[in-house]
mmCIF file with all atom_site columns, C-alpha atoms and ligand atoms in Angstrom:
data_model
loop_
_atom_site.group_PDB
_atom_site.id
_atom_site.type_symbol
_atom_site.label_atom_id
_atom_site.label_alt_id
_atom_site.label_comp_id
_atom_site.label_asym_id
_atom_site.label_entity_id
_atom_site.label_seq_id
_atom_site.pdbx_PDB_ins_code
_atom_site.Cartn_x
_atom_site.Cartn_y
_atom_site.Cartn_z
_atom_site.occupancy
_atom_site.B_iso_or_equiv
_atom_site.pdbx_formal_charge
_atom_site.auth_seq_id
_atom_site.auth_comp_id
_atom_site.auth_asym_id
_atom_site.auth_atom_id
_atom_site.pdbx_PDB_model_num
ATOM   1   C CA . UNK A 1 1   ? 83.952  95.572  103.372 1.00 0.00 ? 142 UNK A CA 1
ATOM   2   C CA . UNK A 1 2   ? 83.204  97.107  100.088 1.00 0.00 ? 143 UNK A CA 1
ATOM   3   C CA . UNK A 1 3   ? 85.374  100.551 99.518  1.00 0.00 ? 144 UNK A CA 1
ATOM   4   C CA . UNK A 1 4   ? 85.224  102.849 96.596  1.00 0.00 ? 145 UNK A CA 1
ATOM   5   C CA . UNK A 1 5   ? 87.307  105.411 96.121  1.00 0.00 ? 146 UNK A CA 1
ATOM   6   C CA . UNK A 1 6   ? 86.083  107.605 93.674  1.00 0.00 ? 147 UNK A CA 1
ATOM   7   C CA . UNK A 1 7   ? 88.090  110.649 92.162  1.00 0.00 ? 148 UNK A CA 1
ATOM   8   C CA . UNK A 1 8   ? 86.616  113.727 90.362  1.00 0.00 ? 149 UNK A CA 1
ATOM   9   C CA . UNK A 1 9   ? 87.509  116.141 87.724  1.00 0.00 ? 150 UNK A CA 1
ATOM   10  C CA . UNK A 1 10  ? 91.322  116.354 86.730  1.00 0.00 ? 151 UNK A CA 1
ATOM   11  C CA . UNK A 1 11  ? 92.658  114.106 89.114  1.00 0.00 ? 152 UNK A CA 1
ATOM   12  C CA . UNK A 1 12  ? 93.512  111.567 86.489  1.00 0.00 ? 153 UNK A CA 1
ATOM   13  C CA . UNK A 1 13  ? 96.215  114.159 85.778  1.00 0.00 ? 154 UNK A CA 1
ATOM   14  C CA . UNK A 1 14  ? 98.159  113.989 89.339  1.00 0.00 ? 155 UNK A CA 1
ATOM   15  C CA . UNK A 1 15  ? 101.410 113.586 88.749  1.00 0.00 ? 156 UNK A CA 1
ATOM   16  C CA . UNK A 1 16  ? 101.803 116.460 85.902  1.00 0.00 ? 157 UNK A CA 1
ATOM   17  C CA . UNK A 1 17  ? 99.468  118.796 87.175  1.00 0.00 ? 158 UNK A CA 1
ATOM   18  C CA . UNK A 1 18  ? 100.576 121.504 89.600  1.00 0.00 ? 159 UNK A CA 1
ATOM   19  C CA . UNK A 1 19  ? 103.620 119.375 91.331  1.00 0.00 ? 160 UNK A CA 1
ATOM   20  C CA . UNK A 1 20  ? 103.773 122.487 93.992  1.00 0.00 ? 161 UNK A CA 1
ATOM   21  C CA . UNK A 1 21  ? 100.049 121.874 95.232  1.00 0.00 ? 162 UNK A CA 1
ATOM   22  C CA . UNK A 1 22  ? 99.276  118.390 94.443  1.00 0.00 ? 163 UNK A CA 1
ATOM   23  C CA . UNK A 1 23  ? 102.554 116.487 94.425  1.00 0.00 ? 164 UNK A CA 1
ATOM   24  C CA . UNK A 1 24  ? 104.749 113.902 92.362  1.00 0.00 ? 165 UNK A CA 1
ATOM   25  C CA . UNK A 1 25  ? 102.963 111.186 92.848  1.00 0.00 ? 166 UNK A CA 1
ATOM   26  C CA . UNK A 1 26  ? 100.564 109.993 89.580  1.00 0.00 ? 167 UNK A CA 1
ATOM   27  C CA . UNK A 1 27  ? 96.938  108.914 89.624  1.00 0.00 ? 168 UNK A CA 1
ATOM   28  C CA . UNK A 1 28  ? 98.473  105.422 88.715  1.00 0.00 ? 169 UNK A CA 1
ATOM   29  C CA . UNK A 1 29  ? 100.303 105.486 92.032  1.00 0.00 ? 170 UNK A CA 1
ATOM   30  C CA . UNK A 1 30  ? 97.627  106.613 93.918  1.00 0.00 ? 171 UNK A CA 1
ATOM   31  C CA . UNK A 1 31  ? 95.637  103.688 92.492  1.00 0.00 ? 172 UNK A CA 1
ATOM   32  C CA . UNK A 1 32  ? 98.530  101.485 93.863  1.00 0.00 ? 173 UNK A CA 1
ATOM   33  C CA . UNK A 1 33  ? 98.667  103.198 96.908  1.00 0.00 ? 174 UNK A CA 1
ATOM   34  C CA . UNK A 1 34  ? 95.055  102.713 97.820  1.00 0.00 ? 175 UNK A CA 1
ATOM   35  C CA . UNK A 1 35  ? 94.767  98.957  96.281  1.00 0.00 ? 176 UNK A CA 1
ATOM   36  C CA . UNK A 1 36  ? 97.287  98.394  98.081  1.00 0.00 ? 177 UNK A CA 1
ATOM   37  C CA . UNK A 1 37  ? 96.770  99.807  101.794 1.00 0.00 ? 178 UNK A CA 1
ATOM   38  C CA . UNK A 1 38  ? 92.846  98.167  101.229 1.00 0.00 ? 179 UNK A CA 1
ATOM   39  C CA . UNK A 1 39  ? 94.424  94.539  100.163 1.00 0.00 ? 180 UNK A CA 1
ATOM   40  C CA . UNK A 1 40  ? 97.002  95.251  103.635 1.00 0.00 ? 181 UNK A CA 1
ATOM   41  C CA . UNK A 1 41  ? 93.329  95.908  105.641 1.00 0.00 ? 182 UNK A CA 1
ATOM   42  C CA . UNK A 1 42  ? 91.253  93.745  104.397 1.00 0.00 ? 183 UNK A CA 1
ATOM   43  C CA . UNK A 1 43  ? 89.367  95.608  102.123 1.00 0.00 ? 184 UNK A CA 1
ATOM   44  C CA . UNK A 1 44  ? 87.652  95.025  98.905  1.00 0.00 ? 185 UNK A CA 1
ATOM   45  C CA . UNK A 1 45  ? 88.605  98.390  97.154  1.00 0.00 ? 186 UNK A CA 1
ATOM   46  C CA . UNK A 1 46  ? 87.860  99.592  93.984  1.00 0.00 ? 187 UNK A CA 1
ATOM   47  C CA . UNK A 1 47  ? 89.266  102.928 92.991  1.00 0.00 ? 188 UNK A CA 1
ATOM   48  C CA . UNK A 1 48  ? 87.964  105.137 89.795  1.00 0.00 ? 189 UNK A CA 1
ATOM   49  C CA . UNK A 1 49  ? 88.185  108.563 88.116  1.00 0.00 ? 190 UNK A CA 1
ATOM   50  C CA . UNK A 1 50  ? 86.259  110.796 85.782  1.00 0.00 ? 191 UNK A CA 1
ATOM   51  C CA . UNK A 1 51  ? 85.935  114.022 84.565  1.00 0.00 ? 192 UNK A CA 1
ATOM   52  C CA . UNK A 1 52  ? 81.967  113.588 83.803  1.00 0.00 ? 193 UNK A CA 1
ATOM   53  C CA . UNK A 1 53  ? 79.790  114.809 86.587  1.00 0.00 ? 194 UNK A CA 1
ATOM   54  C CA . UNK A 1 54  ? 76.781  112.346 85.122  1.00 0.00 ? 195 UNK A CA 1
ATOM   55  C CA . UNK A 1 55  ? 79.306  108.931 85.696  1.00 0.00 ? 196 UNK A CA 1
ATOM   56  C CA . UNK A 1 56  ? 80.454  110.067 89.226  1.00 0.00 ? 197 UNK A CA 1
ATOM   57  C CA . UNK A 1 57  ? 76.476  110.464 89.929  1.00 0.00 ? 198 UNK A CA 1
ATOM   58  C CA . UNK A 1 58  ? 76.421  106.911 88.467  1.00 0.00 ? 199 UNK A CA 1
ATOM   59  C CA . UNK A 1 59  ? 78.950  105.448 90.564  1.00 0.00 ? 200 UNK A CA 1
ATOM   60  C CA . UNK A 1 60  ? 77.627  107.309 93.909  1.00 0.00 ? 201 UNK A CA 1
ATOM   61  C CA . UNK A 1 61  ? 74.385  105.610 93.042  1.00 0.00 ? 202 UNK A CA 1
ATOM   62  C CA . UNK A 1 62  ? 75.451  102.289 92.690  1.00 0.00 ? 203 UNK A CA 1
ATOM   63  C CA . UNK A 1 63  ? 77.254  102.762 96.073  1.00 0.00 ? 204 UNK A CA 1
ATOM   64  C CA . UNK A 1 64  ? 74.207  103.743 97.428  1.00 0.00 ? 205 UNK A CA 1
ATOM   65  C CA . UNK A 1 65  ? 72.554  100.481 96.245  1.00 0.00 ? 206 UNK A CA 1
ATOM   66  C CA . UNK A 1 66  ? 75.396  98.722  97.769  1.00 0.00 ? 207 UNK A CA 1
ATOM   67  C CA . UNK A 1 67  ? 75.506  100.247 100.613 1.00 0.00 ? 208 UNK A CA 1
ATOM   68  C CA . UNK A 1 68  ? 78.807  100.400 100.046 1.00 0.00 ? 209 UNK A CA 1
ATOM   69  C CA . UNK A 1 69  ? 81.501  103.048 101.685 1.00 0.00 ? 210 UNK A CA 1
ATOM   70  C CA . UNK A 1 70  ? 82.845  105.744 99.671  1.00 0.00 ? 211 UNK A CA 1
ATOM   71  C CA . UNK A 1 71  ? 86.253  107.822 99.894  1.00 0.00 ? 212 UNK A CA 1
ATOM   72  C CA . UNK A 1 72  ? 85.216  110.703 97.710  1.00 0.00 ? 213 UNK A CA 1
ATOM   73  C CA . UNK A 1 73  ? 87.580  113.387 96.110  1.00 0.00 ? 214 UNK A CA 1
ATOM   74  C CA . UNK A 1 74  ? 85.127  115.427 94.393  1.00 0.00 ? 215 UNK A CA 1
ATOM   75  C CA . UNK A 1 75  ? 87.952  117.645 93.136  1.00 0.00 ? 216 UNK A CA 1
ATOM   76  C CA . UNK A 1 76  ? 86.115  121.551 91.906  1.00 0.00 ? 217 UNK A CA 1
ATOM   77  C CA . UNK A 1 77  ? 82.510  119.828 92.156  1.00 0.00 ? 218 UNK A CA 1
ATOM   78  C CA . UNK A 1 78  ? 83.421  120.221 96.145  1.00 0.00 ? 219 UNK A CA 1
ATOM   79  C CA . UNK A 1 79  ? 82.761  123.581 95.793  1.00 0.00 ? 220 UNK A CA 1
ATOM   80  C CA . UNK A 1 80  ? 79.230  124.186 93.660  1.00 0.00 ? 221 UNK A CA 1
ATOM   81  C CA . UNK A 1 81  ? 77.579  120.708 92.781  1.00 0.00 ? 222 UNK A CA 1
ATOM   82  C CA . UNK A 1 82  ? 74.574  120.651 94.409  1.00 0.00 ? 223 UNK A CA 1
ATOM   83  C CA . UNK A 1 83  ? 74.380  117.322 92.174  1.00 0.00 ? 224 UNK A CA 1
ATOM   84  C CA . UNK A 1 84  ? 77.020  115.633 94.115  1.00 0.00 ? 225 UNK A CA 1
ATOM   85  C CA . UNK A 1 85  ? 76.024  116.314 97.247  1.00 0.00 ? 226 UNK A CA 1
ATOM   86  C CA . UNK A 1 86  ? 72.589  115.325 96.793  1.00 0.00 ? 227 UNK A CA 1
ATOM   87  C CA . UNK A 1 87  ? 74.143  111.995 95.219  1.00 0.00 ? 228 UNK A CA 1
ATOM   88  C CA . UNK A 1 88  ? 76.152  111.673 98.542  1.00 0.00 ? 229 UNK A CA 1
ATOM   89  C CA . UNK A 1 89  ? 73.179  112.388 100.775 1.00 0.00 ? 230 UNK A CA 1
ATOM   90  C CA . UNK A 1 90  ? 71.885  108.883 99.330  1.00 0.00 ? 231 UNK A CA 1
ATOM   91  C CA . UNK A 1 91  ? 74.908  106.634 100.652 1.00 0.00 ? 232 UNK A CA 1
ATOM   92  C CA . UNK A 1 92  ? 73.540  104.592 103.676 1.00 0.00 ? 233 UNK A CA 1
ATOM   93  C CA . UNK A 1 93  ? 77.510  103.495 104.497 1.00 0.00 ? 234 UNK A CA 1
ATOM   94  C CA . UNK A 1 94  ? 80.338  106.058 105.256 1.00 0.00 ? 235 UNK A CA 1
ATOM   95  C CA . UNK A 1 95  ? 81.872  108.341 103.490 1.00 0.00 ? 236 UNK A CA 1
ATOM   96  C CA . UNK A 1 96  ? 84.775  109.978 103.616 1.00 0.00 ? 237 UNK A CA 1
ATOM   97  C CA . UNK A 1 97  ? 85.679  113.557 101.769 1.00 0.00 ? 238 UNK A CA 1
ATOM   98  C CA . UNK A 1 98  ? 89.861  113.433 101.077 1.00 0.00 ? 239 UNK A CA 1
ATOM   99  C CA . UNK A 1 99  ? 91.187  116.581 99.815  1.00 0.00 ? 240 UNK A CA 1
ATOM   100 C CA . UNK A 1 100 ? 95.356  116.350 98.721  1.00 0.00 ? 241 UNK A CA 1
ATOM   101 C CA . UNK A 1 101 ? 95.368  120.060 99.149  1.00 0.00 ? 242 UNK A CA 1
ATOM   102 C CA . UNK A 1 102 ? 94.586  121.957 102.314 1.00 0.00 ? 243 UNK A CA 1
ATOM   103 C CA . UNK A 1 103 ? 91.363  123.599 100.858 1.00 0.00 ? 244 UNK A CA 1
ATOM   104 C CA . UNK A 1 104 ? 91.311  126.215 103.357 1.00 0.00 ? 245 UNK A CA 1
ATOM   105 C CA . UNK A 1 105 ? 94.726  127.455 103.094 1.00 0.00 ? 246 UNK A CA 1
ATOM   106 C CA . UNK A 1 106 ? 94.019  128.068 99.002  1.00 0.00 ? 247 UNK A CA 1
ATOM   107 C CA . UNK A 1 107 ? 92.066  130.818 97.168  1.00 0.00 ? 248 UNK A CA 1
ATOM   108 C CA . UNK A 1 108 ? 88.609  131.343 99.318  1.00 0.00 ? 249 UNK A CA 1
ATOM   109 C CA . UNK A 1 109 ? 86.196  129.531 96.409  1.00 0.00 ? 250 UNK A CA 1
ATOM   110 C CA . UNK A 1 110 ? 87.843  126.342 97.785  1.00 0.00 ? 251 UNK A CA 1
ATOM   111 C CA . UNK A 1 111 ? 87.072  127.029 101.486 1.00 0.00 ? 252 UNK A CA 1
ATOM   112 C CA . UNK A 1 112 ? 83.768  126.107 101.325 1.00 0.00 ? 253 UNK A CA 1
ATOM   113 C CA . UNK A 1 113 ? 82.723  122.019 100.146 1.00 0.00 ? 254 UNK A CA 1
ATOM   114 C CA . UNK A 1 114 ? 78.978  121.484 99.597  1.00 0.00 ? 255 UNK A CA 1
ATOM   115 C CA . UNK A 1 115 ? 79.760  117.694 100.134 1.00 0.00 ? 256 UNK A CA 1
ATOM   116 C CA . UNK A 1 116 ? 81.095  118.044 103.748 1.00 0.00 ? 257 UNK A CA 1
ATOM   117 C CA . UNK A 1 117 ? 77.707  118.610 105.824 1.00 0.00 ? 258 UNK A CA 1
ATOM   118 C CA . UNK A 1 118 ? 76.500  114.895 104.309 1.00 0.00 ? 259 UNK A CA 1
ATOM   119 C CA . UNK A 1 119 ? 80.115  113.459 104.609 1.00 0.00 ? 260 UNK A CA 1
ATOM   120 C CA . UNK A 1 120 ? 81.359  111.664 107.654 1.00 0.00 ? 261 UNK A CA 1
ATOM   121 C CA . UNK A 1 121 ? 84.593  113.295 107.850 1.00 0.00 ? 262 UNK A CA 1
ATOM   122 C CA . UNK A 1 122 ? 86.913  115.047 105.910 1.00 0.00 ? 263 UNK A CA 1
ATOM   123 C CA . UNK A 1 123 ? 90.743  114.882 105.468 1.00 0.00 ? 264 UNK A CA 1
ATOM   124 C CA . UNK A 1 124 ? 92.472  117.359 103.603 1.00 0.00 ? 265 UNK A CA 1
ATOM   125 C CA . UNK A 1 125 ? 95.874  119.165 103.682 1.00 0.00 ? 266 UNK A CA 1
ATOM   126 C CA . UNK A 1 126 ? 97.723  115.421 103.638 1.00 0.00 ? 267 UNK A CA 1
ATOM   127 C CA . UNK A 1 127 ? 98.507  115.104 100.156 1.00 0.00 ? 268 UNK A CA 1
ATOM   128 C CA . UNK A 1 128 ? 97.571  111.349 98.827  1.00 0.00 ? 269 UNK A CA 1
ATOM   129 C CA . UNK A 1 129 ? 98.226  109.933 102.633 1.00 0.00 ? 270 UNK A CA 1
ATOM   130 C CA . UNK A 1 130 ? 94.632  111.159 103.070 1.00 0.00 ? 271 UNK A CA 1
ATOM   131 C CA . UNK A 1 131 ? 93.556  108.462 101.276 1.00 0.00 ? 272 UNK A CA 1
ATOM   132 C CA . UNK A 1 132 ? 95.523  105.876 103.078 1.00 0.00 ? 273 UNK A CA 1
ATOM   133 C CA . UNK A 1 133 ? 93.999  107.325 106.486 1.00 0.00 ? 274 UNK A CA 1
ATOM   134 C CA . UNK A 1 134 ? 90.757  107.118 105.113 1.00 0.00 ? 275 UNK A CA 1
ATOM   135 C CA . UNK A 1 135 ? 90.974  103.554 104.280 1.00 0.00 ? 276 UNK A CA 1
ATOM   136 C CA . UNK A 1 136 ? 92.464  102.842 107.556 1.00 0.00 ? 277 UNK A CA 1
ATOM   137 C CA . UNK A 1 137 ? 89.712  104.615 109.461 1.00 0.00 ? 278 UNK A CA 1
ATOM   138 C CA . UNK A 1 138 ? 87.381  102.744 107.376 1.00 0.00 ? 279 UNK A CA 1
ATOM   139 C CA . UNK A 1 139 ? 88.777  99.540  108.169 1.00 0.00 ? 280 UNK A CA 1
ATOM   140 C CA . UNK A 1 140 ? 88.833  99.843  112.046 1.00 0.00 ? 281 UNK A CA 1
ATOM   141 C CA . UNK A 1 141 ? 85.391  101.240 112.029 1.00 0.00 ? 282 UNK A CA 1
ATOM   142 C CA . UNK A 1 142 ? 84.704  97.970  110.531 1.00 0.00 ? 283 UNK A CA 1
ATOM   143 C CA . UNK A 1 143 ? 86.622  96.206  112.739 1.00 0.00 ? 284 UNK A CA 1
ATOM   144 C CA . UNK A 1 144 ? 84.616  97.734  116.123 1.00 0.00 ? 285 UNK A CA 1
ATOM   145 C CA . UNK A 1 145 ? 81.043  96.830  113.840 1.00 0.00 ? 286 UNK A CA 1
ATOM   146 C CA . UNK A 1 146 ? 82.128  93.155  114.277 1.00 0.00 ? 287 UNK A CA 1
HETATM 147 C C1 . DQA B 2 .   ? 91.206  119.093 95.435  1.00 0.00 ? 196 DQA B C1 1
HETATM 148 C C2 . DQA B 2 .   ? 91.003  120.573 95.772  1.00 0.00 ? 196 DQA B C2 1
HETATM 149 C C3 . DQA B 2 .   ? 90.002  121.224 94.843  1.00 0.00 ? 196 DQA B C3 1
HETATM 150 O O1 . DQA B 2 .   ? 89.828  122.593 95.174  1.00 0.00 ? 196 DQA B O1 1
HETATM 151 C C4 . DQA B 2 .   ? 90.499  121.135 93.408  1.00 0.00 ? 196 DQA B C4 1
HETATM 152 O O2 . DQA B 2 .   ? 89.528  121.672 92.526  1.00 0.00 ? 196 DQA B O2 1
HETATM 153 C C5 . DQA B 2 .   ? 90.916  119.774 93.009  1.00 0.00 ? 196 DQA B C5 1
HETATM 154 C C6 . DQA B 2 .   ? 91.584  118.905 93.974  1.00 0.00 ? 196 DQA B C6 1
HETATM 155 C C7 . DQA B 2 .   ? 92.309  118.453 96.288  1.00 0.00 ? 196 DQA B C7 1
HETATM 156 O O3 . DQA B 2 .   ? 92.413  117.231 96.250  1.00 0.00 ? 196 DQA B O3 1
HETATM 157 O O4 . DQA B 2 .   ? 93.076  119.150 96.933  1.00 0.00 ? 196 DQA B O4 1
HETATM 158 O O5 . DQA B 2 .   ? 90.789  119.397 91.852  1.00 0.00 ? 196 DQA B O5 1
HETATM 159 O O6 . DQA B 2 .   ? 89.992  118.395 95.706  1.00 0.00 ? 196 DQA B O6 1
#
């Protein structure tokens, strides 16, 4: 199964970038983390990060195409791109919104995601172990298709 895990604006800076809300661990070890958990599942993941809405649009579209799954951080365009969402509306396989923060628990512009409705669940609140429980929920989904 085909898995991309696709990271939006400032993410690349995990790691450095508020330690108190985000964690220690770096975009390079999240990369690790989630090659690794798909190889461990039998997954074909590719994972990616950008700080240009246009690219993410790009790669959602491609998925789309595929009909590939997606594990989506959209980062701040959760919150007003109309852009992504429409993008995600496209996807024919799952997808899966992961937030590291609890969104809900933080200032009230990050309560609401415009990608959730046309998402087919949503972690958040687990730092980077939300992407590790999407993967694995990907995989036995998957696993009950066959
Ligand atoms: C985030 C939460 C967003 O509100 C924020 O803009 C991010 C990261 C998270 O993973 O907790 O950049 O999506």
């Amino acid at each position: 199964m085909k898995v991309y895990v696709l990271n939006g604006p400032n993410l690349g800076r995990l790691g450095t970038r508020q330690v108190d809300v985000y964690g220690v661990t770096s975009y390079a070890d999240l990369v690790a983390l989630c090659v690794d958990t798909g190889a461990e599942l039998g997954l074909d993941v590719t994972v990616r990060q950008t700080d240009a809405e246009h690219e993410l649009l790009g790669w959602l579209h491609a998925a789309a195409d595929e009909g590939a799954a997606v594990v989506l951080n959209p980062a701040a365009w959760s919150h007003y791109s109309i852009a992504v969402r429409d993008a995600c509306a496209m996807l024919r396989g799952p997808l899966i919104e992961v937030h590291i923060s609890n969104i809900h628990a933080r200032e009230e512009f990050r309560h609401h995601s415009v990608v959730s409705a046309v998402a087919t669940g949503v972690i958040c609140g687990l730092g980077v172990d939300g992407y590790r429980l999407a993967l694995r929920h990907l995989a036995a989904q998957a696993e009950t298709a066959d």
